[in-house]
Amino acid sequence: MNNNGWVGRSLRVDLTKIKVTVEPSTRLLKRFIGGRGVGQWLLFNNLRPEVDPFHPENIMVFSTGPLTGTMAPASRTSLDTKNVYTGGVASSNCGGHLGPEIKYAGFDYITIQGSSKNPTYLLITDGEAEIKDASHLWGESTWRTGEILRRDLGDENLRVASIGVAGENLARPASIIVDKARAFGRGGPGAVMGSKKLKAIAVRGTGGVSVAEPERFMEEVQKAWVKIDRNQSVKARRMNGSRAFLTTGNEHGLLGVRNFQDEYWDNRKIENIRQETLNERYEVRKLACFNCPVYCSHFYKIDSGKYSGLMCEGFQLNIDWDFSAKLEIDDPEALIKINALCNELGLDIDNSSAPIAWAFELYEKGIITSKETDGLKLEWGDASTVIELLQKIARREGFGKILAEGSKRASKIIGRGSEYYVSHIKGQDSIEAIRSDKGWALGCAVAPRGGGHLDGAFQSHRTPEAGEPHSYDSKPERVVWFEKFKATVDMVGICYFTTVWSDQNLLGPEDIANLFSTATGMKLRGDEMMEIGRKVHNIEKAFNTLHAGFTRKDDYPPERFMVEPVKAGPNRGEKLDEKMWGRMLDEYYRIHGWDIESG
Ligand code: SF4
């Protein structure tokens, strides 16, 4: 069997039986490539629709791609499981160094099933795996968990993916944090891991990944590197990460302000938190995921003030969608602290900020009072209160117990009209401002994992074929194209930031196919890889239909985006039109070949 690109083995871990099994992997990988393709196929074929996300039968698939760990700029790992918000699919994608380490340890993917009685962690080293006692780690932060494991196992290079107290307490916004800062975030994977009593996965490998045609592969790698290295948007991203686009994002209506009451933020506040300011004051060095020429991340140190001594990896533009504009926090040190705290507690920044912002708006409107918030005054811009609420969510304490359910479930508990102020898609909190760019809006609303801009969503101003952002024309075909493309990217292990999604001159389907073909020896063109991407997306759609019962009505945006227009800025007056939305959906389903009435 040809194992080039892939390493040819997978690991099955049964936490109920405390048993690990090594299985061949290549047959499945040849059909679904790797990453999200394999994860979604296994999810669809192994789970009964009645299985609750917290039931031991739910599985978690950590899957690398055939390019992960090679000289190609590909670091990503996919995690696929059943979504604790929606009951449909969850798929999150993490950079850093975990994926390459899994490959070097001799595995393409890891399937975790069952649930242990006592806390455990999984140790994977060079072709072997062991389930070990983690009683001493339970209750520790993700940061401490990594430190303890590296110290006890005497290996500074151990890669550790762990949950924090949020995952242990089954808080729905719980994430899995890799090496202190990289995250599997959306869909509540940390809570699923907590339900399995699995505290951490620690990996160390000293093997390698062979490729089928080394010389031709290196030529393709060289081409990809040059394309990325010379790209203007990459130069901006290299300096400032995705926060390079904070000001332009605001102009394009991408910042939801005060829980989406508006979609244009005060530029004076943006000035306070510009990335250039953070670079100047706090940056110690830049950081990259494994073998990535972009190195878009930053390592910060705060030397004075309230958070003096804090040292941590920084954040991307999501922090501005989540905590800056949405909660009006314009103190850069508070943002660094909030991001670090979420990582320590094992909280996804997107899914934890949303119920907090929702509660702030309820408080502003008098729907809730401090009697229900443990005495806290929820006032826009108050970072200390946000920090306290994050702690409460992670521990499911007091008011945090309600917020830990996510906004939609929390609104059923609070009632009193609070449901209107929830911004969710398919039951999961959504983070994107979607009134202005209709392509962005459609892509987010139809995303199978319950919202999110990392499926079919695209920014029209970066995508010439998509036409004018406010127009509903030409959007469905581009959304379908990007859905197939993103699935392809997630199968091979490449970062979306290095592709045409980010800039028209970056890596496209043919570049990816050439890297894939020379790495694995399996010859596929770009359109053939996109066709496999289409199948993966269809599997996700089918899973959602069977497991969550989603239909056309679940592809609509939250009501407030159709009722309240943008109040300020270049997109003033924009909102979503229900009739035009219906037409976009008709066209979107028609292109997919799905039933137009049921979706
Ligand atoms: S572009 Fe940034 S996030 Fe993506 S792989 Fe490179 S360093 Fe990581």
CSV table of C-alpha atoms in Angstrom, one decimal, residues 208-373:
chain,number,residue,atom,x,y,z
A,208,GLY,CA,8.7,11.6,9.2
A,209,VAL,CA,6.4,11.8,6.2
A,210,SER,CA,7.6,10.5,2.8
A,211,VAL,CA,6.3,11.9,-0.5
A,212,ALA,CA,5.8,10.1,-3.8
A,213,GLU,CA,7.8,12.4,-6.1
A,214,PRO,CA,10.3,14.3,-4.0
A,215,GLU,CA,11.7,16.5,-6.7
A,216,ARG,CA,8.4,17.5,-8.3
A,217,PHE,CA,6.9,17.9,-4.9
A,218,MET,CA,9.6,20.4,-3.9
A,219,GLU,CA,9.1,22.3,-7.1
A,220,GLU,CA,5.4,22.7,-6.1
A,221,VAL,CA,6.3,23.6,-2.6
A,222,GLN,CA,8.7,26.3,-3.9
A,223,LYS,CA,6.0,27.7,-6.2
A,224,ALA,CA,3.5,27.8,-3.3
A,225,TRP,CA,6.1,29.5,-1.0
A,226,VAL,CA,6.9,32.2,-3.6
A,227,LYS,CA,3.2,32.8,-4.3
A,228,ILE,CA,2.6,33.3,-0.6
A,229,ASP,CA,5.8,35.2,0.2
A,230,ARG,CA,5.3,37.8,-2.5
A,231,ASN,CA,1.6,38.5,-1.9
A,232,GLN,CA,0.7,42.0,-0.7
A,233,SER,CA,-2.1,40.8,1.7
A,234,VAL,CA,0.3,38.3,3.2
A,235,LYS,CA,2.7,41.2,3.9
A,236,ALA,CA,0.0,42.9,5.8
A,237,ARG,CA,-1.0,39.7,7.6
A,238,ARG,CA,2.6,39.1,8.5
A,239,MET,CA,2.8,42.4,10.3
A,240,ASN,CA,-0.6,42.4,11.9
A,241,GLY,CA,-2.3,39.1,11.5
A,242,SER,CA,-6.0,39.3,10.4
A,243,ARG,CA,-6.2,42.4,12.6
A,244,ALA,CA,-4.5,44.1,9.6
A,245,PHE,CA,-8.0,44.3,8.2
A,246,LEU,CA,-9.7,45.8,11.3
A,247,THR,CA,-10.3,49.3,9.9
A,248,THR,CA,-11.3,48.1,6.4
A,249,GLY,CA,-13.5,45.4,8.0
A,250,ASN,CA,-15.3,48.1,9.9
A,251,GLU,CA,-15.9,50.0,6.6
A,252,HIS,CA,-17.3,46.8,5.1
A,253,GLY,CA,-19.7,46.3,8.0
A,254,LEU,CA,-18.0,43.3,9.6
A,255,LEU,CA,-18.0,44.5,13.2
A,256,GLY,CA,-21.1,43.8,15.2
A,257,VAL,CA,-21.4,46.6,17.8
A,258,ARG,CA,-23.0,46.2,21.2
A,259,ASN,CA,-24.4,42.8,20.5
A,260,PHE,CA,-25.3,43.7,16.9
A,261,GLN,CA,-27.2,46.8,17.6
A,262,ASP,CA,-25.1,48.3,14.9
A,263,GLU,CA,-22.4,47.2,12.4
A,264,TYR,CA,-20.1,50.2,12.4
A,265,TRP,CA,-17.8,51.0,15.3
A,266,ASP,CA,-16.5,54.3,16.5
A,267,ASN,CA,-13.1,54.8,14.7
A,268,ARG,CA,-11.7,56.6,17.8
A,269,LYS,CA,-12.1,53.3,19.7
A,270,ILE,CA,-10.5,51.4,16.9
A,271,GLU,CA,-7.5,53.7,17.2
A,272,ASN,CA,-7.0,52.6,20.8
A,273,ILE,CA,-6.6,49.0,19.9
A,274,ARG,CA,-4.8,49.1,16.5
A,275,GLN,CA,-2.5,46.2,16.0
A,276,GLU,CA,0.4,48.6,15.4
A,277,THR,CA,-0.1,49.8,18.9
A,278,LEU,CA,0.0,46.3,20.3
A,279,ASN,CA,3.1,45.5,18.3
A,280,GLU,CA,4.9,48.5,19.5
A,281,ARG,CA,4.0,48.2,23.2
A,282,TYR,CA,3.7,44.4,23.9
A,283,GLU,CA,5.2,42.3,21.1
A,284,VAL,CA,8.1,40.2,22.1
A,285,ARG,CA,8.3,38.2,18.8
A,286,LYS,CA,6.3,36.9,16.0
A,287,LEU,CA,5.1,33.3,15.8
A,288,ALA,CA,4.1,30.9,13.1
A,289,CYS,CA,2.3,27.6,12.9
A,290,PHE,CA,4.4,24.7,11.7
A,291,ASN,CA,6.4,25.6,8.5
A,292,CYS,CA,4.2,28.6,7.6
A,293,PRO,CA,5.7,31.5,5.7
A,294,VAL,CA,3.1,33.9,6.9
A,295,TYR,CA,3.9,33.8,10.7
A,296,CYS,CA,0.8,35.9,11.5
A,297,SER,CA,0.8,35.4,15.2
A,298,HIS,CA,2.4,37.5,18.0
A,299,PHE,CA,3.8,36.8,21.5
A,300,TYR,CA,3.1,39.5,24.0
A,301,LYS,CA,4.4,40.6,27.4
A,302,ILE,CA,2.7,43.2,29.6
A,303,ASP,CA,5.2,45.0,31.7
A,304,SER,CA,3.1,47.2,33.9
A,305,GLY,CA,-0.3,48.0,35.2
A,306,LYS,CA,-3.2,45.7,36.2
A,307,TYR,CA,-2.0,42.7,34.1
A,308,SER,CA,1.7,43.2,34.6
A,309,GLY,CA,3.8,40.1,34.0
A,310,LEU,CA,1.3,38.4,31.7
A,311,MET,CA,3.0,36.7,28.8
A,312,CYS,CA,1.0,34.9,26.1
A,313,GLU,CA,0.3,34.4,22.4
A,314,GLY,CA,-1.9,37.1,20.9
A,315,PHE,CA,-5.1,37.0,18.9
A,316,GLN,CA,-6.6,37.5,15.5
A,317,LEU,CA,-9.6,39.7,14.3
A,318,ASN,CA,-12.1,37.4,16.0
A,319,ILE,CA,-11.2,39.2,19.3
A,320,ASP,CA,-12.6,42.4,17.8
A,321,TRP,CA,-15.8,40.8,16.7
A,322,ASP,CA,-16.2,39.1,20.1
A,323,PHE,CA,-15.0,41.5,22.7
A,324,SER,CA,-14.0,44.8,21.2
A,325,ALA,CA,-16.9,46.0,19.1
A,326,LYS,CA,-19.5,43.6,20.5
A,327,LEU,CA,-18.8,44.6,24.1
A,328,GLU,CA,-17.2,48.0,23.5
A,329,ILE,CA,-13.9,47.1,25.1
A,330,ASP,CA,-11.1,49.3,23.7
A,331,ASP,CA,-8.4,48.7,26.3
A,332,PRO,CA,-5.7,46.6,24.5
A,333,GLU,CA,-4.3,45.2,27.8
A,334,ALA,CA,-7.8,44.0,28.8
A,335,LEU,CA,-8.2,42.3,25.4
A,336,ILE,CA,-4.8,40.5,25.9
A,337,LYS,CA,-5.9,39.4,29.3
A,338,ILE,CA,-9.4,38.2,28.2
A,339,ASN,CA,-7.9,36.2,25.3
A,340,ALA,CA,-5.3,34.6,27.7
A,341,LEU,CA,-8.0,33.8,30.3
A,342,CYS,CA,-10.2,32.1,27.7
A,343,ASN,CA,-7.3,30.0,26.6
A,344,GLU,CA,-6.4,29.0,30.2
A,345,LEU,CA,-10.0,28.2,31.1
A,346,GLY,CA,-10.5,26.4,27.8
A,347,LEU,CA,-13.2,28.7,26.5
A,348,ASP,CA,-13.9,29.5,22.8
A,349,ILE,CA,-13.7,33.3,22.5
A,350,ASP,CA,-16.6,33.3,19.9
A,351,ASN,CA,-19.0,31.1,21.8
A,352,SER,CA,-18.3,32.7,25.2
A,353,SER,CA,-18.4,36.3,24.2
A,354,ALA,CA,-21.8,35.9,22.5
A,355,PRO,CA,-23.9,35.1,25.6
A,356,ILE,CA,-22.1,37.8,27.6
A,357,ALA,CA,-22.9,40.4,25.0
A,358,TRP,CA,-26.5,39.2,24.8
A,359,ALA,CA,-26.8,39.5,28.6
A,360,PHE,CA,-25.3,43.0,28.5
A,361,GLU,CA,-28.0,44.1,26.1
A,362,LEU,CA,-30.7,42.6,28.2
A,363,TYR,CA,-29.3,44.5,31.2
A,364,GLU,CA,-29.2,47.7,29.2
A,365,LYS,CA,-32.9,47.2,28.1
A,366,GLY,CA,-34.0,46.4,31.7
A,367,ILE,CA,-35.0,42.8,30.8
A,368,ILE,CA,-32.6,41.5,33.5
A,369,THR,CA,-31.3,43.3,36.6
A,370,SER,CA,-28.3,42.8,38.9
A,371,LYS,CA,-30.5,40.6,41.0
A,372,GLU,CA,-30.2,37.9,38.3
A,373,THR,CA,-26.5,38.6,37.5
